[in-house]
Short mmCIF file of C-alpha atoms and ligand atoms in Angstrom, two decimals:
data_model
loop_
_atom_site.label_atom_id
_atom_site.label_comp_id
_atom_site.label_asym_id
_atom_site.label_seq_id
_atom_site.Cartn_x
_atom_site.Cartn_y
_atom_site.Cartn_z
CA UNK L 1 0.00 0.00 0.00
CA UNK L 2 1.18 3.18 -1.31
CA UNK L 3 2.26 6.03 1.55
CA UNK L 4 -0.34 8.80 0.27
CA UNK L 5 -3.01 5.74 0.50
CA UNK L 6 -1.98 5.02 3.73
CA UNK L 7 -2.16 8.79 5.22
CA UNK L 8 -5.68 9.11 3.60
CA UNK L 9 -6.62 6.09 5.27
CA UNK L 10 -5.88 7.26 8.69
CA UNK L 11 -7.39 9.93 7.97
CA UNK L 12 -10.54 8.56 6.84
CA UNK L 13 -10.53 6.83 9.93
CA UNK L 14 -10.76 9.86 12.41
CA UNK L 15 -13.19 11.50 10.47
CA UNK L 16 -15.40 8.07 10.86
CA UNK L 17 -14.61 7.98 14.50
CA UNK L 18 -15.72 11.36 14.69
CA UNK L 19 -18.79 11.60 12.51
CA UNK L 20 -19.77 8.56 14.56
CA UNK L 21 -19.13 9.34 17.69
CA UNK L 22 -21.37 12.79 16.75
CA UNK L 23 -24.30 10.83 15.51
CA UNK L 24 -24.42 9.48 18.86
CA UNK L 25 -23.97 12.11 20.74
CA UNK L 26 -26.43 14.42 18.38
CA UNK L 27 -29.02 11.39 18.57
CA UNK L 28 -29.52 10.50 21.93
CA UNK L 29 -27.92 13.05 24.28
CA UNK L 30 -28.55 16.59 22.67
CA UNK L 31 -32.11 15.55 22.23
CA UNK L 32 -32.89 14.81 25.88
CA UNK L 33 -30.78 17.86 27.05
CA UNK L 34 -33.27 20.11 24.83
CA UNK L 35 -35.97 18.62 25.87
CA UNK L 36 -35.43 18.87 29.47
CA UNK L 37 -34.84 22.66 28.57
CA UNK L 38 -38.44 23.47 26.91
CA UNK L 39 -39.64 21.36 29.52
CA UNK L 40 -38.34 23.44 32.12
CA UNK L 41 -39.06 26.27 30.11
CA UNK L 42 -42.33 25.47 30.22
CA UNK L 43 -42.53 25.72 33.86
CA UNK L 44 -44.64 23.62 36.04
CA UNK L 45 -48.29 25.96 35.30
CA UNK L 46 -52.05 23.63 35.06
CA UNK L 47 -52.12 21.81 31.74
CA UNK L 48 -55.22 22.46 29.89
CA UNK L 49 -56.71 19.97 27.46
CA UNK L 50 -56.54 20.31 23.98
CA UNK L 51 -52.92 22.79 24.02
CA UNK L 52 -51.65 19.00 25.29
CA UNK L 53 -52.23 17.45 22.56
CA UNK L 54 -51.13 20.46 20.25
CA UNK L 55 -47.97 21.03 22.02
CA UNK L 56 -46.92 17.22 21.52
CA UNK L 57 -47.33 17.01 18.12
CA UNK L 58 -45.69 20.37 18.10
CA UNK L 59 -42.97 18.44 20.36
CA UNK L 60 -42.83 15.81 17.25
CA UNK L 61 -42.39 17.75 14.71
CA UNK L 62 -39.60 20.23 16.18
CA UNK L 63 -38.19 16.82 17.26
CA UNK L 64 -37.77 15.89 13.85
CA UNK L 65 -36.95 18.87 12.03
CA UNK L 66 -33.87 19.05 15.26
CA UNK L 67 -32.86 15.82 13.95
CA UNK L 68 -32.86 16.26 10.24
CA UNK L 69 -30.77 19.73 10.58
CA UNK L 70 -28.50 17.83 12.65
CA UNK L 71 -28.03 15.18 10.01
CA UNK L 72 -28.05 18.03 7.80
CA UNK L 73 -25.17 19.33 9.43
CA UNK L 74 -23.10 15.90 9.59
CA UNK L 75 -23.57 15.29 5.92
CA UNK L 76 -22.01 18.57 5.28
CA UNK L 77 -19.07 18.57 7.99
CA UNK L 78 -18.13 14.83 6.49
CA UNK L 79 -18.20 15.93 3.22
CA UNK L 80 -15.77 18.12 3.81
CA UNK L 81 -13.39 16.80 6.10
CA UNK L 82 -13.59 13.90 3.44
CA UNK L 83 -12.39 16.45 0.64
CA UNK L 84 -9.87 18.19 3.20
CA UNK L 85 -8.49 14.36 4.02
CA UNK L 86 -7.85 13.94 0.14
CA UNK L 87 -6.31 17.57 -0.02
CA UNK L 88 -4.02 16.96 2.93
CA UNK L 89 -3.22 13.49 2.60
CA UNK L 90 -2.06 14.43 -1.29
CA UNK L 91 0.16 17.71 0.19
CA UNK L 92 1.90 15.74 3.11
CA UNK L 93 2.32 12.81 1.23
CA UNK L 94 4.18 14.78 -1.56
CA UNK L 95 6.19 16.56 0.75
CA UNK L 96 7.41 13.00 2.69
CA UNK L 97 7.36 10.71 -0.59
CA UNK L 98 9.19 13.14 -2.93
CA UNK L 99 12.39 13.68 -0.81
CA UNK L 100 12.02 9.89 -0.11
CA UNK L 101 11.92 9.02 -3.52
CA UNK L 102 14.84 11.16 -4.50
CA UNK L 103 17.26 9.16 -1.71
CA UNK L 104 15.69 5.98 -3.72
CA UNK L 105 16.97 7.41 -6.90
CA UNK L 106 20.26 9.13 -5.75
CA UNK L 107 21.04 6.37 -4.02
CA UNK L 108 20.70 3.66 -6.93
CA UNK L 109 22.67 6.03 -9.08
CA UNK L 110 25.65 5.88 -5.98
CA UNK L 111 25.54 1.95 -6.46
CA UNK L 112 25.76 2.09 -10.16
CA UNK L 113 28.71 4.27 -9.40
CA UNK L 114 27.71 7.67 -10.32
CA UNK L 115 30.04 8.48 -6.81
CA UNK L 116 29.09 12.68 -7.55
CA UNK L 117 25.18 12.08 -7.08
CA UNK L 118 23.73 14.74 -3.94
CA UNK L 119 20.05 15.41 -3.11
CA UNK L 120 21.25 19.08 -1.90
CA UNK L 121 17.88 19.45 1.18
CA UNK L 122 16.33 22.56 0.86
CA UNK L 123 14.29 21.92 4.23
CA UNK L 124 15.00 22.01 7.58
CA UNK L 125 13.05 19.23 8.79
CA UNK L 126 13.66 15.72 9.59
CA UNK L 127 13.70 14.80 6.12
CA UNK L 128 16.01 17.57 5.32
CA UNK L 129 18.51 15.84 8.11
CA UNK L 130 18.16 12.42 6.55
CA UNK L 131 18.95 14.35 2.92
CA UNK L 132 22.04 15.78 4.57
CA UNK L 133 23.54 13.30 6.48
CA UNK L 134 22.85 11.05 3.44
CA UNK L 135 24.63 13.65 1.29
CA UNK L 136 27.75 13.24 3.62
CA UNK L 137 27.28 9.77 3.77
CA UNK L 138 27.90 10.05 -0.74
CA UNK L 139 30.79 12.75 -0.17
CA UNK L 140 32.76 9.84 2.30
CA UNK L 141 32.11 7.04 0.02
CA UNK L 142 33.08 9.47 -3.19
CA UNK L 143 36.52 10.24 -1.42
CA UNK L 144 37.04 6.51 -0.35
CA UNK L 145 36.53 5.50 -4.24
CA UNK L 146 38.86 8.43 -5.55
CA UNK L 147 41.93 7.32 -2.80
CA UNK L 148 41.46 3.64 -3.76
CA UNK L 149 41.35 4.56 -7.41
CA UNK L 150 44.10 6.62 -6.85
CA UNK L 151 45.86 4.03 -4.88
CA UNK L 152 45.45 1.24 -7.58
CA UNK L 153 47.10 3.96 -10.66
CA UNK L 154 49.81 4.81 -8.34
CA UNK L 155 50.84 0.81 -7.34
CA UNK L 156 50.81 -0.08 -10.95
CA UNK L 157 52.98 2.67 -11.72
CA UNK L 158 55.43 2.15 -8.90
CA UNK L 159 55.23 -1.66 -9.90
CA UNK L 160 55.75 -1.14 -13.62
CA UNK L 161 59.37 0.59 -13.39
CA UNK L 162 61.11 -1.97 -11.39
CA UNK L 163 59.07 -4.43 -13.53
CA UNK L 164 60.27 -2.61 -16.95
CA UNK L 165 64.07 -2.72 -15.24
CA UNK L 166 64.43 -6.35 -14.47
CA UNK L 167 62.71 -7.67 -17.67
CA UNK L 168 65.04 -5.05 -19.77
CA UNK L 169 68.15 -7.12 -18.00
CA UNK L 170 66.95 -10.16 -18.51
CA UNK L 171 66.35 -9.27 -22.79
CA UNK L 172 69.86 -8.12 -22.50
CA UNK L 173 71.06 -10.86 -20.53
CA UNK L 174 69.83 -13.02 -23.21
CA UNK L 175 70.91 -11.58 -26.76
CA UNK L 176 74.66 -11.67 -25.27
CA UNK L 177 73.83 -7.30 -24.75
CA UNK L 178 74.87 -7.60 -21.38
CA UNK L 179 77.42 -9.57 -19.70
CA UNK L 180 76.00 -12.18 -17.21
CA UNK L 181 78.50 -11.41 -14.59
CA UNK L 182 78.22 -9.46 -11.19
CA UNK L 183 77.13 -6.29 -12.24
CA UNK L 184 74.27 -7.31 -14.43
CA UNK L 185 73.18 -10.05 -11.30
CA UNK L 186 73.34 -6.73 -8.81
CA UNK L 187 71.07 -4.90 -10.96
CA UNK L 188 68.57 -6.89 -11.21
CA UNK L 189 68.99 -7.57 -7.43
CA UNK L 190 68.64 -3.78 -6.93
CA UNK L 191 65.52 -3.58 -8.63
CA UNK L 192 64.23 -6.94 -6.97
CA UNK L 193 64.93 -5.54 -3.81
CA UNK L 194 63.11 -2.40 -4.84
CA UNK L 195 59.81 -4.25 -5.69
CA UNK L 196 60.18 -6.10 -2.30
CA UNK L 197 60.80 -2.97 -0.15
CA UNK L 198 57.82 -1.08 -2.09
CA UNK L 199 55.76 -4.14 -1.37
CA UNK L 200 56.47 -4.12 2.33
CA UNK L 201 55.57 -0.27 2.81
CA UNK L 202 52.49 -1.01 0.91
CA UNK L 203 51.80 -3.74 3.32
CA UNK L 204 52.36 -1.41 6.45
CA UNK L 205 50.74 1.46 4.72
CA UNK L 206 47.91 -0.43 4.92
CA UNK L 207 47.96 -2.06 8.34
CA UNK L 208 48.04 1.73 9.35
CA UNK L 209 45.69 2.94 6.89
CA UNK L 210 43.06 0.60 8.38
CA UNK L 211 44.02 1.34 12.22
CA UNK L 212 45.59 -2.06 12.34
CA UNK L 213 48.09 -1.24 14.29
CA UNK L 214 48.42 -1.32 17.70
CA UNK L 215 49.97 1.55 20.15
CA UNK L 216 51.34 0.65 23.48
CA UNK L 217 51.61 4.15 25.11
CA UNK L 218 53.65 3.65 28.59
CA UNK L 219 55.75 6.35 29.73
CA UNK L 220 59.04 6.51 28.04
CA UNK L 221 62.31 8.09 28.62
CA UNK L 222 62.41 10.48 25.46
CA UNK L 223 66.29 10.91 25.66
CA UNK L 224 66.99 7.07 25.97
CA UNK L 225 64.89 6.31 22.51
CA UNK L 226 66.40 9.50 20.87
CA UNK L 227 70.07 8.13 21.76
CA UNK L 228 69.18 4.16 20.65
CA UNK L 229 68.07 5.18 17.60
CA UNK L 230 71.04 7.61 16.85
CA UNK L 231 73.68 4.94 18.13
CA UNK L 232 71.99 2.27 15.65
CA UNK L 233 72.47 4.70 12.47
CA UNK L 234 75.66 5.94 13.64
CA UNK L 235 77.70 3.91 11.02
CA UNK L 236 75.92 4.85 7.89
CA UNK L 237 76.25 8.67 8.92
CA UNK L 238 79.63 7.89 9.37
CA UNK L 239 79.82 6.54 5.67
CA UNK L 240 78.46 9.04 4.36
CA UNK L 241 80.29 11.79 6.39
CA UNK L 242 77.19 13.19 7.56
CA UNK L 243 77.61 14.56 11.45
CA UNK L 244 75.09 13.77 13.85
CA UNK L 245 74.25 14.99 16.72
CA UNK L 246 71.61 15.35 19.48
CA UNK L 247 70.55 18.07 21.76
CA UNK L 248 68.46 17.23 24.52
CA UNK L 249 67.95 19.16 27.49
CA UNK L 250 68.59 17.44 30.80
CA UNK L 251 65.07 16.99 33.45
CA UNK L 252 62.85 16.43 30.13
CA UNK L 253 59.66 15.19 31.50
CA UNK L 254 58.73 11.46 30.07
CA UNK L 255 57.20 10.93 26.88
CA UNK L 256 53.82 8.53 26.24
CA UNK L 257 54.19 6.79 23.10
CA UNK L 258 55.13 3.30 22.32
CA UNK L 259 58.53 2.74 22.03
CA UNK L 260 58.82 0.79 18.55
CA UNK L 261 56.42 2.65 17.04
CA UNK L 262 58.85 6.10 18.35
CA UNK L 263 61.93 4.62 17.53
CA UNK L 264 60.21 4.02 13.68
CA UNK L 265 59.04 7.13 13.48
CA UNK L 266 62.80 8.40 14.65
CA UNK L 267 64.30 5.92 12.12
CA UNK L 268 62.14 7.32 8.91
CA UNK L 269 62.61 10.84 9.76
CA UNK L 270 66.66 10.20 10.08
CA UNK L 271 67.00 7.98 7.40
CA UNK L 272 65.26 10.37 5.03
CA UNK L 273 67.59 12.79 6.74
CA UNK L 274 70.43 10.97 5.64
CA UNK L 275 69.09 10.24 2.16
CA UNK L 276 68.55 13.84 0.97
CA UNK L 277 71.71 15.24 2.55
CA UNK L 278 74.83 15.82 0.67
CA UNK L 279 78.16 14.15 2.04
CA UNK L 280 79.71 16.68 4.54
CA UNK L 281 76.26 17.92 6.11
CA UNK L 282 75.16 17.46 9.19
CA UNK L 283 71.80 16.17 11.10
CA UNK L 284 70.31 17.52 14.43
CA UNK L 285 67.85 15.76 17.18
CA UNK L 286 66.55 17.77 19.15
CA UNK L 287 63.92 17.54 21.55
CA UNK L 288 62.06 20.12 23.69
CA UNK L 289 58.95 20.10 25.92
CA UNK L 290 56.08 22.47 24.43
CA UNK L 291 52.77 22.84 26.05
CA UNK L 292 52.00 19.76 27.46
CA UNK L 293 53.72 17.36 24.59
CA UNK L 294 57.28 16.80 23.59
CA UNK L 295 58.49 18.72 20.74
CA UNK L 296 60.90 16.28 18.51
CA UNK L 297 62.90 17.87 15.47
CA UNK L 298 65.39 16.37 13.03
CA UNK L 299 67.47 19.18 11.67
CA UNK L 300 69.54 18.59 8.53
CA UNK L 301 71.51 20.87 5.91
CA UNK L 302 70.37 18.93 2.99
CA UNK L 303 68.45 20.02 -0.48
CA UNK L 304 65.37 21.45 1.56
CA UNK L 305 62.01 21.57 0.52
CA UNK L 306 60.10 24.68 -1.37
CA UNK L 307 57.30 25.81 0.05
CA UNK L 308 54.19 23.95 -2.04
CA UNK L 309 56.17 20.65 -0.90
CA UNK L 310 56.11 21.15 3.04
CA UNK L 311 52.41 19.68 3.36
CA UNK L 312 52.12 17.54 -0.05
CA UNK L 313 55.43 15.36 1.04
CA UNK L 314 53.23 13.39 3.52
CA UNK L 315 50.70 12.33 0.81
CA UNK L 316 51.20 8.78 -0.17
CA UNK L 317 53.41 8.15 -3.30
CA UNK L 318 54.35 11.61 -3.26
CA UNK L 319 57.92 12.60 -4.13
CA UNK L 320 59.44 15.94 -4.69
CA UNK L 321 62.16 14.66 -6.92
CA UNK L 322 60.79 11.58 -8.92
CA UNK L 323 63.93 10.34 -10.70
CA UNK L 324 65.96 10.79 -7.75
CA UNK L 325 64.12 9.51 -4.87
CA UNK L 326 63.18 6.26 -6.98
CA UNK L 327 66.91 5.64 -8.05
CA UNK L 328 67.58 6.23 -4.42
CA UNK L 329 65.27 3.46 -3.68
CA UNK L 330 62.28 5.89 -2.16
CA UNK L 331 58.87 4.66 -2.57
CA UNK L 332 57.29 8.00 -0.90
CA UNK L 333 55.16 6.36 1.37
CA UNK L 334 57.69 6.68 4.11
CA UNK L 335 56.26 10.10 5.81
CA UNK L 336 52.94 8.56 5.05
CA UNK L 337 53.35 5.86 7.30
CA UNK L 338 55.19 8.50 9.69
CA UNK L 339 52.39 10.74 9.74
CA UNK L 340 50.18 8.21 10.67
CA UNK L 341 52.40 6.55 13.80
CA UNK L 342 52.81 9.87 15.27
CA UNK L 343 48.69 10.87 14.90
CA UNK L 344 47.85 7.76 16.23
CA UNK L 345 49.77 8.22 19.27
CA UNK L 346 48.01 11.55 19.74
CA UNK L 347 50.99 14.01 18.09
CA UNK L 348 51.46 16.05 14.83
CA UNK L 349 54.36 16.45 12.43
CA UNK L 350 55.34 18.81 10.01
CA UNK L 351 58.05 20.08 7.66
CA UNK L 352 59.70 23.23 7.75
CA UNK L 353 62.35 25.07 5.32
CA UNK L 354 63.72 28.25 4.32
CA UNK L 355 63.58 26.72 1.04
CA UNK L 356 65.59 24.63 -1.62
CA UNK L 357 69.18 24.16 -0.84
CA UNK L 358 68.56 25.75 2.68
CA UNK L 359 67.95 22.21 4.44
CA UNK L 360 64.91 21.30 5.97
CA UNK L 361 63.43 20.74 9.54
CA UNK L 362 60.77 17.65 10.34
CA UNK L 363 58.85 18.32 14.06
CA UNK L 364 56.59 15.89 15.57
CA UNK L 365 55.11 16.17 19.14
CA UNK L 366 54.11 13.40 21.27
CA UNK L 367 52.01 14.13 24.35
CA UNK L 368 54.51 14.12 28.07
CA UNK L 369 53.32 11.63 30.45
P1 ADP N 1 60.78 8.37 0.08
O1 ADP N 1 60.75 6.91 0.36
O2 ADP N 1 60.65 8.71 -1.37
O3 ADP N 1 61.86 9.10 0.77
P2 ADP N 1 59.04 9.70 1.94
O4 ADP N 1 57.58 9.59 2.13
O5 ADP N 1 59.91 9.35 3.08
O6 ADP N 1 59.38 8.83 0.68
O7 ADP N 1 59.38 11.17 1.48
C1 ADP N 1 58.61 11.78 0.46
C2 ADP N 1 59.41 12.84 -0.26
O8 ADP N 1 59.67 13.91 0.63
C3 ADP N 1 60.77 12.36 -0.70
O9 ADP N 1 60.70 11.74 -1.96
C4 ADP N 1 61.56 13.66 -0.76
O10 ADP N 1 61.31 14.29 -2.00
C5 ADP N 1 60.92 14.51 0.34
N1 ADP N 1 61.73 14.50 1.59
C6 ADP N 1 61.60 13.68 2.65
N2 ADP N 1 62.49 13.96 3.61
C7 ADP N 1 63.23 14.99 3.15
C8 ADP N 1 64.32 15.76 3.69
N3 ADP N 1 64.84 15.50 4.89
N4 ADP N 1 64.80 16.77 2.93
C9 ADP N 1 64.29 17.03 1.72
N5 ADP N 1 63.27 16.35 1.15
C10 ADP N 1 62.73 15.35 1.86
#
């Protein structure tokens, strides 16, 4: 049964109860309360005769003409509240089924995969609220579909070069281009390794992109983590005759974070450090309480970053200098991940430079214990 026929059924239904419950009332008690009235009216005075018998049949026949004016009356109220029923059970039905109808309709054109379909409420009713926070409801699933669509182009391209690399060897390899000696082998390891490494962020990109993984905040001692991680990458600062140092004050209060997910975080930020820093530079810790969290910078002298870069270098994928960074072995999802481990542990990071060549400064905070 259709919504409008349902309204103008309920409706029909109090007007019956009504017009019913009127009858009654018109039939048997408003007749005896006017009755009683001329009665009384009448007063209690000799009755004479023959004005008995004219007043009763006088009696009847205002009796009846009461009643028939009464029905009279009935016919006519029913009539219309029948033709008001129809008029209002049309109106409110096309005010509730016509909004309903449109989330039908918008929302078979979302499943077909028109992702850009709104209904745009114009009221501020209930309705309107279900329009809206269906509306939002499109706008999330739209930006899930353009990330995963995204994600999909930007895997096949990151798969396709190391792809393109080790099936170029291997053609070489095999007309007698190449020699099949050491070099050629490492190559192809190189790019091997690439795929492998890419793979593995993708795999942890995902873990964190889906809140897989877990945080065990405990109270830490901020300086301890800062000088394990340091010691551990020591040797390939060393190598690369990049100085590195640390500047903690002493009495810093206690971090809350968990400590593999900190030294991680400490580990990206310094390798890329090391990566995109030119033999002879130098890298910074430092760490500094700041309004109830734990400041954490890695300073280094290296290319920098220009402005439009500070924010877009934590975007998945994203890498300011493609050729480089890949032959470097970068897959760009490193800050990704980064960004994530530190938000998920309650902090924020961000990049700061003076600009290219000028070096560049990445800050998270972690909130103090
Ligand atoms: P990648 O694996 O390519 O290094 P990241 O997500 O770690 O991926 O970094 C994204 C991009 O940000 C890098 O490709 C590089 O262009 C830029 N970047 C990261 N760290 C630094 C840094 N310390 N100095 C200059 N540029 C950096």
């Amino acid at each position: 049964m259709k919504l409008s026929h349902k309204l103008f059924a309920s409706y029909l239904l109090v007007i019956a109860v009504s017009l019913t419950v009127l009858s009654v009332a018109t039939s048997f008690i408003a007749p005896q309360n006017f009755w009683q009235t001329m009665h009384n009216r009448g007063g209690g005075g000799p009755n004479r005769g023959g004005m008995m018998e004219r007043m009763e049949l006088l009696d009847e026949q205002l009796d009846s003409s009461v009643r028939a004016s009464v029905n009279n009356a009935l016919l006519l109220a029913g009539g219309a509240a029948v033709i008001t029923a129809i008029l209002a059970s049309w109106f409110v039905s096309q005010r509730i089924v016509r909004p309903i109808r449109a989330v039908v309709d918008v929302s078979q054109r979302i499943a077909s995969g028109h992702y850009d379909e709104r209904l745009n409420a114009r009221t501020g009713d209930e309705l309107g609220e279900l329009m809206e926070s269906f509306d939002r409801m499109a706008s999330a699933l739209d930006e899930s579909e353009t990330t995963r669509r995204q994600l999909l182009a930007d895997v096949t391209h990151e798969l396709k070069t190391p792809l393109a690399s080790i099936k170029g060897y291997m053609e070489g390899l095999q007309d007698n281009i190449l020699p099949a000696g050491p070099e050629t082998f490492q190559l192809v390891h190189r790019e091997a390794a690439r795929l492998q490494r890419l793979v593995e962020d993708l795999q942890e990109l995902s873990r964190v992109e889906a809140g897989q993984v877990t945080i065990l905040a405990k109270p830490l001692d901020a300086a301890l983590v800062v000088q394990s991680v340091v010691e551990r990458m020591q040797p390939q600062f060393v190598e690369k005759e990049i100085a590195l140092q640390t500047e903690v004050p002493p009495g810093l209060p206690r971090v809350r974070a968990d400590h593999d997910r900190m030294e991680q975080i400490l580990t990206n930020l310094l390798g890329n450090a090391l990566q995109y820093t030119a033999r002879g530079g130098a890298v910074k810790v430092c760490v500094k309480p700041s309004d109830h969290m734990l400041d954490f910078a890695v300073r280094d002298t290296g290319i920098g970053l220009a402005p439009e870069d500070r924010e877009r270098v934590f975007q998945r994928f994203y890498r300011v200098d493609k050729s480089r960074s890949r032959a470097s072995g970068g897959s760009g999802i490193g800050l990704t991940i980064t960004r994530y481990l530190v938000e998920a542990q309650g902090g924020k990071i961000w990049a700061e430079s003076a600009g290219l060549g000028q070096g560049s400064t990445f800050h998270f905070t972690l909130p103090a214990a």
